[in-house]
Coordinates of C-alpha atoms in Angstrom, one line a residue:
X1 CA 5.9 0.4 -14.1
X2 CA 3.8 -2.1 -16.3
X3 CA 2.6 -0.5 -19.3
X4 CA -1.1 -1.9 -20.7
X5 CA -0.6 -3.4 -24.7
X6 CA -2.5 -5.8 -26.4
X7 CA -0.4 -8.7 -26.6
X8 CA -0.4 -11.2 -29.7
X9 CA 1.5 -14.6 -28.9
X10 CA 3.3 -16.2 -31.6
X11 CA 4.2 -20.5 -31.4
X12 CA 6.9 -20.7 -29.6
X13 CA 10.1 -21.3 -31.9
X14 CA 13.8 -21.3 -30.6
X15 CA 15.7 -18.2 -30.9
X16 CA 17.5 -18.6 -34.2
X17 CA 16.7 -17.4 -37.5
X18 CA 16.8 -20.3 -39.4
X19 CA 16.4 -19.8 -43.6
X20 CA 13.2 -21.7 -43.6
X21 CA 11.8 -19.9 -40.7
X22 CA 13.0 -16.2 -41.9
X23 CA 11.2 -13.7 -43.9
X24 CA 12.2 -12.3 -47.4
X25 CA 14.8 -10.0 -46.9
X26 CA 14.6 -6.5 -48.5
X27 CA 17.8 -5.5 -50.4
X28 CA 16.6 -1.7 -51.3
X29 CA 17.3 0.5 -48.4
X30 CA 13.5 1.7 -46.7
X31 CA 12.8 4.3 -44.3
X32 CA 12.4 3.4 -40.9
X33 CA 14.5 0.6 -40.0
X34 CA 14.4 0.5 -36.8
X35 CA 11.7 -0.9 -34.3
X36 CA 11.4 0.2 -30.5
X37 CA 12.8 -2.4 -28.2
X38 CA 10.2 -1.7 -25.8
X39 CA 7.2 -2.3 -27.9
X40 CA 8.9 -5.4 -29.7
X41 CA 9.3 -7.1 -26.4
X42 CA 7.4 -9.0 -24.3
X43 CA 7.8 -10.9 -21.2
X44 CA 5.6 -13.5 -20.4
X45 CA 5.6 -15.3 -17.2
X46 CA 4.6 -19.0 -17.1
X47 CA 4.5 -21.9 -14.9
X48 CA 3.6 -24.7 -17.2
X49 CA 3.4 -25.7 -20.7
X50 CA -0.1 -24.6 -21.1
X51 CA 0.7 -21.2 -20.0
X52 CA 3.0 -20.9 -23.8
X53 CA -0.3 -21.0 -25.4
X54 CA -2.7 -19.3 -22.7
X55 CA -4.4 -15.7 -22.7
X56 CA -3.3 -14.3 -19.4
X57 CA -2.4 -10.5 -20.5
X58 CA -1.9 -9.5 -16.9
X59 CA 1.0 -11.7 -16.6
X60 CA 2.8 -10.5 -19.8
X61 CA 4.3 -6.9 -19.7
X62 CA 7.4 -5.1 -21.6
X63 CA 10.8 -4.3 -20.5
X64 CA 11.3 -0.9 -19.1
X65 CA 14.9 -0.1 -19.7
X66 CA 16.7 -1.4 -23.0
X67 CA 19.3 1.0 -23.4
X68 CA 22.1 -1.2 -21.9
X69 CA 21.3 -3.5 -25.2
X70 CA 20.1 -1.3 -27.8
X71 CA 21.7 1.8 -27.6
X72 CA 20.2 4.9 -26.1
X73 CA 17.2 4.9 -27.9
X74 CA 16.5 1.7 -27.4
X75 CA 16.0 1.3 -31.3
X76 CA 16.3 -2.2 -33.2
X77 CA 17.5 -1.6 -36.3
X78 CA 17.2 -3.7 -39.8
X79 CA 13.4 -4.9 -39.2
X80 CA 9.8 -4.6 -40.0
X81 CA 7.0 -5.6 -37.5
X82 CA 9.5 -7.2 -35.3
X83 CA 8.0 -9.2 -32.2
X84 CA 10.5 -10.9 -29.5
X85 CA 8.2 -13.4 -27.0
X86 CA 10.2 -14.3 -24.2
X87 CA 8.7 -16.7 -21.4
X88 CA 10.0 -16.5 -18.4
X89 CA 9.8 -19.8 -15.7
X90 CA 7.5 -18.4 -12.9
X91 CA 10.7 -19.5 -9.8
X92 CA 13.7 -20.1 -11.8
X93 CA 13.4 -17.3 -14.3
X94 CA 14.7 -19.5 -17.0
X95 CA 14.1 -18.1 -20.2
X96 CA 12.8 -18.9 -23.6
X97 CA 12.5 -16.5 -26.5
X98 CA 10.5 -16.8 -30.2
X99 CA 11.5 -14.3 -32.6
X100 CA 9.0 -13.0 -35.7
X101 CA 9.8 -10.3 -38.2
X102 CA 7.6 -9.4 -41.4
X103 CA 10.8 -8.2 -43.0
X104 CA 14.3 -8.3 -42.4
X105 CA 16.5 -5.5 -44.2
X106 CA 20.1 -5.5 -45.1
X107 CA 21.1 -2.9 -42.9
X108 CA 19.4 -0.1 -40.5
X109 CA 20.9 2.7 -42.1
X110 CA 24.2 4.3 -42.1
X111 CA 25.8 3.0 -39.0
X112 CA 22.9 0.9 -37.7
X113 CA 23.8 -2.5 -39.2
X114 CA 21.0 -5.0 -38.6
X115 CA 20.4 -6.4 -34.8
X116 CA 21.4 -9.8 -34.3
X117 CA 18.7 -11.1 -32.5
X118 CA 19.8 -14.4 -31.0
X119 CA 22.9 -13.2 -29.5
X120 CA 21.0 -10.0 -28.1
X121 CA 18.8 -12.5 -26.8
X122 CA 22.1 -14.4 -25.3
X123 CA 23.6 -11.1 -24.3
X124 CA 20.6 -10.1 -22.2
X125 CA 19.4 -13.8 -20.7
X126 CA 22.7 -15.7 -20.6
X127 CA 23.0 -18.3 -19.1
X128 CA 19.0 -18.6 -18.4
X129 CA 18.6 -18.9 -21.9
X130 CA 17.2 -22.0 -22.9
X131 CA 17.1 -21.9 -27.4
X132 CA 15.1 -25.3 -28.2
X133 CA 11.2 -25.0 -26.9
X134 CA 11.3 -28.5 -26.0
X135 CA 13.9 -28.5 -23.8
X136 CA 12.8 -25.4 -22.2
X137 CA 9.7 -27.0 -21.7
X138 CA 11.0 -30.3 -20.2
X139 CA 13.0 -27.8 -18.2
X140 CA 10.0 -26.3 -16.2
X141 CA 8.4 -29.2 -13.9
X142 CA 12.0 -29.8 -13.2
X143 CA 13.5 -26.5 -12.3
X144 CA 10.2 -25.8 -9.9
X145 CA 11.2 -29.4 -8.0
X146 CA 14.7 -27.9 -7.4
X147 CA 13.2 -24.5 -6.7
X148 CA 10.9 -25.8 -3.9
X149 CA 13.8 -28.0 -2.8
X150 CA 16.2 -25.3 -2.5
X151 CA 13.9 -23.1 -0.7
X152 CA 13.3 -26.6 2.0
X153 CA 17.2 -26.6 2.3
X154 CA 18.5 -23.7 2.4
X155 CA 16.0 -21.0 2.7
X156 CA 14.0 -19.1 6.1
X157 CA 10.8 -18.1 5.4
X158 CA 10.8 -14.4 7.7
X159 CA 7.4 -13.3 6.8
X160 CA 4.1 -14.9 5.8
X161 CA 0.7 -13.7 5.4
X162 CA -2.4 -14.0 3.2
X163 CA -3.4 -12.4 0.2
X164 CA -7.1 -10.9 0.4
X165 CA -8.0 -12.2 4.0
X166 CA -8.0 -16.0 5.4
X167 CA -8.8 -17.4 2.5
X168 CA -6.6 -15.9 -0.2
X169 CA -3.1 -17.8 -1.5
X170 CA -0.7 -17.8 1.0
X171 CA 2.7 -15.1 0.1
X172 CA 6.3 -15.4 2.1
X173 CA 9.1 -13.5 2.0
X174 CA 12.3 -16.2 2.3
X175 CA 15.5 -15.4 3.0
X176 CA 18.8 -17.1 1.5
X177 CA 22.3 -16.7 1.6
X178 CA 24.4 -16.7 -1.4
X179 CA 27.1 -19.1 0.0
X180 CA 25.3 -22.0 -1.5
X181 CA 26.0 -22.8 -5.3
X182 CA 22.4 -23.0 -6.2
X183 CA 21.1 -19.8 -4.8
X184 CA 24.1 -18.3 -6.8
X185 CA 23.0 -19.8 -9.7
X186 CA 19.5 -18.8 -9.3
X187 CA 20.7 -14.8 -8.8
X188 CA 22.3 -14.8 -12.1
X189 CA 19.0 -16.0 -13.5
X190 CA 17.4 -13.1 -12.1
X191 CA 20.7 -10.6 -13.3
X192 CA 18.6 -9.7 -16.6
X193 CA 15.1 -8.6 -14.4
X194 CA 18.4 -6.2 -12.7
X195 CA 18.8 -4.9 -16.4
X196 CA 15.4 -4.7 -17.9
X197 CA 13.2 -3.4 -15.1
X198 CA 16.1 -1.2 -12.5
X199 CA 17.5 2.0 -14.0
X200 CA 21.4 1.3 -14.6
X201 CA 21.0 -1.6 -12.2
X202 CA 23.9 -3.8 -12.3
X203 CA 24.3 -7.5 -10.6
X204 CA 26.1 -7.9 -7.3
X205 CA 29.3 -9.8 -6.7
X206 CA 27.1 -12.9 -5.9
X207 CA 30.6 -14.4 -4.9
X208 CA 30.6 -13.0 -1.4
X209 CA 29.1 -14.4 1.2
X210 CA 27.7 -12.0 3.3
X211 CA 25.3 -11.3 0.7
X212 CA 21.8 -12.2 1.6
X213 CA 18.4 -12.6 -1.0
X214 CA 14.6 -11.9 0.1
X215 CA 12.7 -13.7 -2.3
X216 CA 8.9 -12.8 -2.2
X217 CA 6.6 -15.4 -3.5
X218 CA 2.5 -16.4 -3.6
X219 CA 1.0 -19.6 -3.5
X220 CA 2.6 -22.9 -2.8
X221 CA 3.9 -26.6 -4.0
X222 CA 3.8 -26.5 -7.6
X223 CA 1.6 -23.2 -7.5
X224 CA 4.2 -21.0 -6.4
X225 CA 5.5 -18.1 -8.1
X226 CA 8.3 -15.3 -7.1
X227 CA 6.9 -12.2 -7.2
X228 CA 10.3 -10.1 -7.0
X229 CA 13.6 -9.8 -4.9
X230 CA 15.8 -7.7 -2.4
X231 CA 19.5 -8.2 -2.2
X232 CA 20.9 -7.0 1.0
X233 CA 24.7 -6.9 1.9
X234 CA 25.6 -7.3 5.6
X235 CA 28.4 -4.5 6.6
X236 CA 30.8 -4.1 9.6
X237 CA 30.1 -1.2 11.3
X238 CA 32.3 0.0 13.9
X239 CA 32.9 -0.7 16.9
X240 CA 31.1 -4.1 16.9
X241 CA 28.1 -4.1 14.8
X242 CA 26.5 -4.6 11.6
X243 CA 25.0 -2.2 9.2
X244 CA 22.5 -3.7 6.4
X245 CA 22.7 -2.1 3.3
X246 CA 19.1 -2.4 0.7
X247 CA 21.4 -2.8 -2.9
X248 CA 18.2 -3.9 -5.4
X249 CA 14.3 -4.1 -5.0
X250 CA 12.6 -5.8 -7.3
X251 CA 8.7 -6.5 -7.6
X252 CA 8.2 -7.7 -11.2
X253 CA 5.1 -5.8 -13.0
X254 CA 2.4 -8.3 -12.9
X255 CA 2.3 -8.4 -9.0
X256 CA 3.1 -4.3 -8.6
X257 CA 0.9 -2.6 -6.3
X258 CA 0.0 -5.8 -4.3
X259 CA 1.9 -4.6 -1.2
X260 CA 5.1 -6.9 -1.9
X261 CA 8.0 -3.7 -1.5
X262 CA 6.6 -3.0 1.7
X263 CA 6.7 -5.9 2.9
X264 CA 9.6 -7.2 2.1
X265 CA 11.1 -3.5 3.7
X266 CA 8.7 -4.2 6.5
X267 CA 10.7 -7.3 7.2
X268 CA 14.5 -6.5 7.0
X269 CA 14.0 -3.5 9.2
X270 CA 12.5 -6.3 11.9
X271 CA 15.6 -8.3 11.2
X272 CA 17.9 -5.5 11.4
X273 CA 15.9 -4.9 15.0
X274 CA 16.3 -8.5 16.1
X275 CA 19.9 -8.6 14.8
X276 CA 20.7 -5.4 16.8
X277 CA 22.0 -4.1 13.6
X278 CA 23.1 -0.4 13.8
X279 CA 21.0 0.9 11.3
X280 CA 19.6 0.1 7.3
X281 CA 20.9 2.5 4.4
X282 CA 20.2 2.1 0.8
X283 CA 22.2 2.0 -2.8
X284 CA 20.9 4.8 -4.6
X285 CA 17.3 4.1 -4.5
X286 CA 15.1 5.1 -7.2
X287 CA 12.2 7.5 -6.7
X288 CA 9.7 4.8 -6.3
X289 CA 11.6 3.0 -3.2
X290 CA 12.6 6.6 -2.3
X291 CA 9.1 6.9 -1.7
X292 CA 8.6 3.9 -0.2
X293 CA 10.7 4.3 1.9
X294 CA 9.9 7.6 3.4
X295 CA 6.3 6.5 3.6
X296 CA 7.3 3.6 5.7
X297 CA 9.5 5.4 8.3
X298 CA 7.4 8.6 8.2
X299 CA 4.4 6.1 9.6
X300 CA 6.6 4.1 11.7
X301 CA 8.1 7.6 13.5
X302 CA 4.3 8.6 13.8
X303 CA 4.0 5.4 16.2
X304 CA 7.1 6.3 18.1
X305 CA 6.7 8.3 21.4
X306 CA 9.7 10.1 21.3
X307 CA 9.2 11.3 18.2
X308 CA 5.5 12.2 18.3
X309 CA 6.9 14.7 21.6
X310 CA 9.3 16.1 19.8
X311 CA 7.4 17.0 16.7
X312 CA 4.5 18.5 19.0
X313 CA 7.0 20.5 21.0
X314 CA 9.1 21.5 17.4
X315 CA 5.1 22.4 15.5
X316 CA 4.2 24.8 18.6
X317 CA 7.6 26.4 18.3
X318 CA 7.5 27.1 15.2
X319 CA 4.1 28.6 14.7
X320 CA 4.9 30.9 18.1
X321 CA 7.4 31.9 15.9
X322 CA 6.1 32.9 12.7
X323 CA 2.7 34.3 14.5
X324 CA 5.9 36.5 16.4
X325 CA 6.9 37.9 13.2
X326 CA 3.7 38.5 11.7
X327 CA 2.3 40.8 14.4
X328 CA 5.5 42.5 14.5
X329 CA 5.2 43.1 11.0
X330 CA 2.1 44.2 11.0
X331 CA 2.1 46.6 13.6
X332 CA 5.4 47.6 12.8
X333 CA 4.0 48.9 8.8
X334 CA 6.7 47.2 7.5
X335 CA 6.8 46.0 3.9
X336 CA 7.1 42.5 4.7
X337 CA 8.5 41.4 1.2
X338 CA 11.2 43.4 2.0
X339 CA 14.4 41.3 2.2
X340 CA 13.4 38.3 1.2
X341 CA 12.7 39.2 -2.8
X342 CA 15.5 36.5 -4.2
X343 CA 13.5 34.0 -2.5
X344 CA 11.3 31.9 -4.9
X345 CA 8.0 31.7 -3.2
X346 CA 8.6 35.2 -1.5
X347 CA 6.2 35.0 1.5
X348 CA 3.4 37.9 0.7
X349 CA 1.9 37.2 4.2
X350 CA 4.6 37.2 6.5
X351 CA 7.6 38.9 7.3
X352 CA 10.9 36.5 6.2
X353 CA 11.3 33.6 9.0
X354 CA 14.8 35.1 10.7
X355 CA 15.7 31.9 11.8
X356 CA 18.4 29.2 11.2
X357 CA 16.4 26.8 8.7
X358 CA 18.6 23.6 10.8
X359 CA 16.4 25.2 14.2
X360 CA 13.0 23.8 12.7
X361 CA 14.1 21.6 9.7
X362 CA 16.5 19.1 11.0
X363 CA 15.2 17.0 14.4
X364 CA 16.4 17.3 18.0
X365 CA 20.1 14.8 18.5
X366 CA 18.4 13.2 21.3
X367 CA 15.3 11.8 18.8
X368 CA 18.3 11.3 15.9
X369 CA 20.0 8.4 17.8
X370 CA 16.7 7.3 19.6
X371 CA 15.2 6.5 15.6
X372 CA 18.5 5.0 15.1
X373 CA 18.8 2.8 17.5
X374 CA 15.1 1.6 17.9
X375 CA 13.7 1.7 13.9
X376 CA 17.1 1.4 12.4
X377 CA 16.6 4.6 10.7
X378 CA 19.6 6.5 9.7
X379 CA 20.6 9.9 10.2
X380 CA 20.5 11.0 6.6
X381 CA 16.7 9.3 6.3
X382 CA 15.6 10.6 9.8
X383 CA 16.4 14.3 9.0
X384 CA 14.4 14.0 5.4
X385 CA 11.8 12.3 7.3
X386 CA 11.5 14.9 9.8
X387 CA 10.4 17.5 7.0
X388 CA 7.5 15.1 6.2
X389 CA 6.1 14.8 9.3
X390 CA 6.4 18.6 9.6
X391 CA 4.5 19.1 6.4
X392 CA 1.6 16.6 7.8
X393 CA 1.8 18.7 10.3
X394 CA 1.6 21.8 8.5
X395 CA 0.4 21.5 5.0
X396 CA -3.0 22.7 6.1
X397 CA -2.1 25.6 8.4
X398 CA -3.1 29.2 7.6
X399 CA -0.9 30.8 4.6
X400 CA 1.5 32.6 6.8
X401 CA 2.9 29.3 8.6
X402 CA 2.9 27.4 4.9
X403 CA 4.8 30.3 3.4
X404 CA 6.9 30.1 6.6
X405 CA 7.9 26.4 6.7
X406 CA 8.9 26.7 2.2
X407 CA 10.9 29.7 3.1
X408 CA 13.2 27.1 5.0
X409 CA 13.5 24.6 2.3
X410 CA 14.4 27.3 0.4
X411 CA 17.0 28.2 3.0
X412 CA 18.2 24.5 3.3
X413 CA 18.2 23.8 -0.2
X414 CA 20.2 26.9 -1.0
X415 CA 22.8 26.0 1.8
X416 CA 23.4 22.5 0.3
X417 CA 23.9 23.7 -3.4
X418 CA 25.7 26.9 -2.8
X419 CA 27.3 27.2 0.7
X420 CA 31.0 27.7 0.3
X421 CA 31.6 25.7 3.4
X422 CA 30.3 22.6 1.7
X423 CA 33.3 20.1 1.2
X424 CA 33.3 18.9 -1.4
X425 CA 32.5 15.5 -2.2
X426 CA 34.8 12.7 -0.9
X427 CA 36.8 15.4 0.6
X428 CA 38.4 14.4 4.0
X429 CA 37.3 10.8 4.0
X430 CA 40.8 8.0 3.2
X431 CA 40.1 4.5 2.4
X432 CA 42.9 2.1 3.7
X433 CA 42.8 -1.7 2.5
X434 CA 42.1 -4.7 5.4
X435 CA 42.8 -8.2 6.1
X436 CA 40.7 -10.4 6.0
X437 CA 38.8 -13.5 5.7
X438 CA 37.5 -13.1 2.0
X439 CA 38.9 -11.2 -0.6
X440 CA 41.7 -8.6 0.5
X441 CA 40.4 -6.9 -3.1
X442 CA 37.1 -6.2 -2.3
X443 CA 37.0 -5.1 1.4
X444 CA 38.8 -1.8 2.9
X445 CA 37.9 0.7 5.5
X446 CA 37.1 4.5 4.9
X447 CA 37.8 7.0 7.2
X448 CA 36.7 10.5 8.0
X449 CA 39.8 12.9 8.3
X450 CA 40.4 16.5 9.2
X451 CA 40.9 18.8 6.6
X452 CA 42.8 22.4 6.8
X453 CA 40.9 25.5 6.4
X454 CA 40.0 26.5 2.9
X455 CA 41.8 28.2 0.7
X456 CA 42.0 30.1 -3.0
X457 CA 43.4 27.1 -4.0
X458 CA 41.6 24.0 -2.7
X459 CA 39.1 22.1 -5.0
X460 CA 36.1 23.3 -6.0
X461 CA 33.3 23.6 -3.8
X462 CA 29.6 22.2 -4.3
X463 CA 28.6 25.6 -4.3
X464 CA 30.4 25.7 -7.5
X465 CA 29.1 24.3 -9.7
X466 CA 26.6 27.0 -10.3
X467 CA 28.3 30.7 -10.2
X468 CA 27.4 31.5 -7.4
X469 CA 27.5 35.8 -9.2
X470 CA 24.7 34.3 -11.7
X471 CA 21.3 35.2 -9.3
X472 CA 18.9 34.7 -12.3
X473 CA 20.6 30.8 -12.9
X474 CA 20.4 30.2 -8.1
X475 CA 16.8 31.2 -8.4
X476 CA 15.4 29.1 -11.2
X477 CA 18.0 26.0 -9.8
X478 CA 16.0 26.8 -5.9
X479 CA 12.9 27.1 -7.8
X480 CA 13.0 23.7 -9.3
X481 CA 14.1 22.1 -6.6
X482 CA 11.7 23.4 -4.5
X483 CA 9.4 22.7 -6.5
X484 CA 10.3 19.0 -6.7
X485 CA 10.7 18.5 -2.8
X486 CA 7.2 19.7 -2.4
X487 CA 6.1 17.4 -5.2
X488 CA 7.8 14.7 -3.1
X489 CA 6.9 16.5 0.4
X490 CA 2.8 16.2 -0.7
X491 CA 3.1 12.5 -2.6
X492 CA 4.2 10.8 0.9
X493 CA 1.8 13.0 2.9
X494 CA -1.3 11.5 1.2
X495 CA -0.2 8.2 1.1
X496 CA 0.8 8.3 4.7
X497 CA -2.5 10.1 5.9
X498 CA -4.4 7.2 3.8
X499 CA -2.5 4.5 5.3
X500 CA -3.0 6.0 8.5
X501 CA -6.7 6.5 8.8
X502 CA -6.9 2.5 7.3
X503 CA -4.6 1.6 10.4
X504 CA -6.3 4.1 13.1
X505 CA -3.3 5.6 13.8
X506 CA -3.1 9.6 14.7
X507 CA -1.3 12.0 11.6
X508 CA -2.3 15.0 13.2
X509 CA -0.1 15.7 16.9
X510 CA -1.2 17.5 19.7
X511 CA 0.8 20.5 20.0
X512 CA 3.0 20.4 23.4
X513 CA 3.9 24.1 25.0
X514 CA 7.5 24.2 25.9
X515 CA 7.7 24.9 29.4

């Protein structure tokens, strides 16, 4: 996320720290001698040599994550009113950085010596790095002609639309495979975006060929810019298929919030339709694609038939059922906290749900492989999605049903932390090497295996690593989770019901009685 600063450009300089360029340098030791990475750097993106000395703010922004160069802090140490420019080519990403200090001290304190800036600058930028401002500037005009000349070559253009109506700049999403040299070479430019803006993001293997990059840009010719990335890796799946696998998503901050990530998602779930892919997983998303993510398929299951029955028929059951165990509580006189008082969010209204939380939480088989094979949506991604659409569904019920429906995400979120039956992870599952076409190093096949029963001496369990005798420790654990699934739960809700009511599509399902 792109965090607002005033920024002050310095003349461009080359990244060296000439003697006639430097300041004096204090020999007495100072207090603090350190300066915050992410408030001494600034990226600026530019197309042309005018843009080194324009005013355009909103295209200039800070890194987000610096710890993979400066420690864990993310401190720069030995300097005083330290400020790192770095312009960044608006296609080919090639780089260019000035660095000014007011003072430059011996050392940053025991342990700490003093950064050295132009191979920091080297170690983040490689081989992008261009050091004399002339030649980076010479660089530019050229580097867009081979951009726009790869993309003629070599690229697909998959998606193209308009920004802001007819008349706005026209954006694509282009696809290119890294078996050509130049697209290679124009990944590794991008590799230090991976670093700076993608928690403990790390490059792909861009030596593989079944890699594939979907470059986003807006505007054309010599106008055009990349507004961010999405490396996707094309995987066997058995018995004669492909699986796509989402590895990196990149919008870059100036162009955030523009509708780039979804539209680049929007587009390699078509292609995984058209390619009759089996279905699209992800590499550890962050939150923010999490989110995404579950927005997107939560809206695109709202659209699909068989899931819109099946929610309806799932809702109606449900509330027969809790409205069951509230009259039979109430005319019963029974205490109906009774039973459920190691529950965080013990139900005050309702008797506890008796029900297996998998009955209600976790969608019909049928609908599982219908999603799969129609949206590409995974099993794994169906099932969370499934207790989104429940909570559109029921966020706004009467108390009893709410207090209901969080009584079995506490029940599911206990089962998955603290169920002794839980293998634990990696358990059962053998990876054997393959032959193949490629790299015999790289590639193998896992497979699931059956395991033995339990017993007092096989590893340790998932519901381990908590003791499972500590209540006070499983309460707080299930109350903080709770809490943050409902966070998550209600973020995707509002942005799927806003969405929604923009694209006239139904959130709310008519409730189907099961014959």
């Amino acid at each position: 996320m792109s965090r607002e600063k005033k920024v002050v450009r310095a003349e461009a300089e080359p990244a060296s720290e000439d003697r006639s360029k430097r300041r004096k340098v204090d020999t007495h030791a100072a207090a603090g001698k350190f300066c915050n990475a992410d408030e001494s750097i600034t990226l600026h993106i530019v197309r042309t040599a005018d843009d080194l000395h324009g005013d355009e703010d909103e295209l200039s922004f800070p890194p987000e994550f610096t710890e993979r160069f400066f420690g864990e802090e993310g401190k720069i140490y030995g300097y005083k009113g330290l400020k790192i420019d770095v312009w960044l080519h608006a296609v080919s990403f090639y780089a260019h950085a000035n660095i000014h200090f007011d003072l430059k001290l011996r050392d940053g304190g025991p342990g700490n010596p003093t950064a050295n800036l132009p191979a920091k600058m080297k170690e983040i930028f490689g081989e992008a790095l261009i050091d004399s401002r002339e030649d980076f500037l010479e660089t530019m005009p050229q580097a867009t002609d081979s951009f726009l000349q790869l993309l003629k070559e070599e690229g697909e253009v998959v998606a193209s639309w308009r920004a802001d109506g007819a008349d706005g700049n026209v954006r694509q999403i282009v696809r290119l495979e890294l078996k050509d040299a130049r697209v290679r070479k124009f990944y590794t430019c991008l590799t230090p975006l991976i670093y700076l803006f993608i928690d403990g993001g790390l490059p792909i293997e861009n030596d593989d060929p079944r890699w594939e990059i979907y470059v986003s840009t807006e505007g054309e010719g010599p106008e055009m810019v990349v507004t961010g990335f999405c490396t996707v890796y094309r995987f066997y799946s058995y018995p004669e298929s492909t699986r796509l696998r989402v590895s990196q998503i990149l919008v870059l901050p100036p162009y955030q919030g523009q509708g780039y990530g979804y539209r680049m998602l929007e587009t390699i779930y078509r292609i995984a339709t058209e390619r009759n892919c089996n279905d699209i997983t992800f590499e550890d998303p962050s939150d923010s694609l999490q989110e995404l993510r579950d927005c997107m398929d939560v809206q695109r299951l709202l659209q699909f038939p068989p899931a819109v029955t099946a929610l309806s028929l799932c809702v109606a059951r449900f509330r027969r059922m809790v409205n069951s165990e509230v009259e039979t509580a109430t005319t019963s006189g029974q205490d109906v906290t009774k039973g459920n008082n190691k529950t965080p969010h013990a139900s005050k209204s309702t008797a506890a749900l008796d029900v297996d939380h998998k009955t209600i939480l976790v969608p019909p088989p049928k609908l599982i492989e219908e999603a799969r094979k129609a949206l590409k949506i995974n099993k794994v991604q169906i099932k969370r999605c499934w207790e989104s659409l429940l909570f559109l569904q029921l966020g706004s019920s009467e108390m009893a049903v709410q207090e209901a429906f969080r009584e079995l995400l506490v029940k599911r979120l206990h089962a998955e932390i603290f169920s002794k039956s839980d293998e634990a992870v990696g358990q059962g599952k053998k990876i054997t090497d393959t032959e193949n076409d490629y790299n015999i190093d790289k590639t193998f096949i896992m497979m699931r295996q059956r395991q033995p029963e339990a017993s007092n001496s096989d590893p340790k369990m998932i519901g381990d690593v908590l003791d499972a005798s500590d209540e006070e420790k499983k309460l707080q654990a299930l109350q903080e989770l709770l809490e943050e699934r409902e966070v998550e739960l209600q973020a995707v809700a509002d942005k799927v019901s806003s969405r929604c009511k923009k694209l006239g599509i139904p959130v709310k399902v008519s409730e189907v009685q099961q014959s």
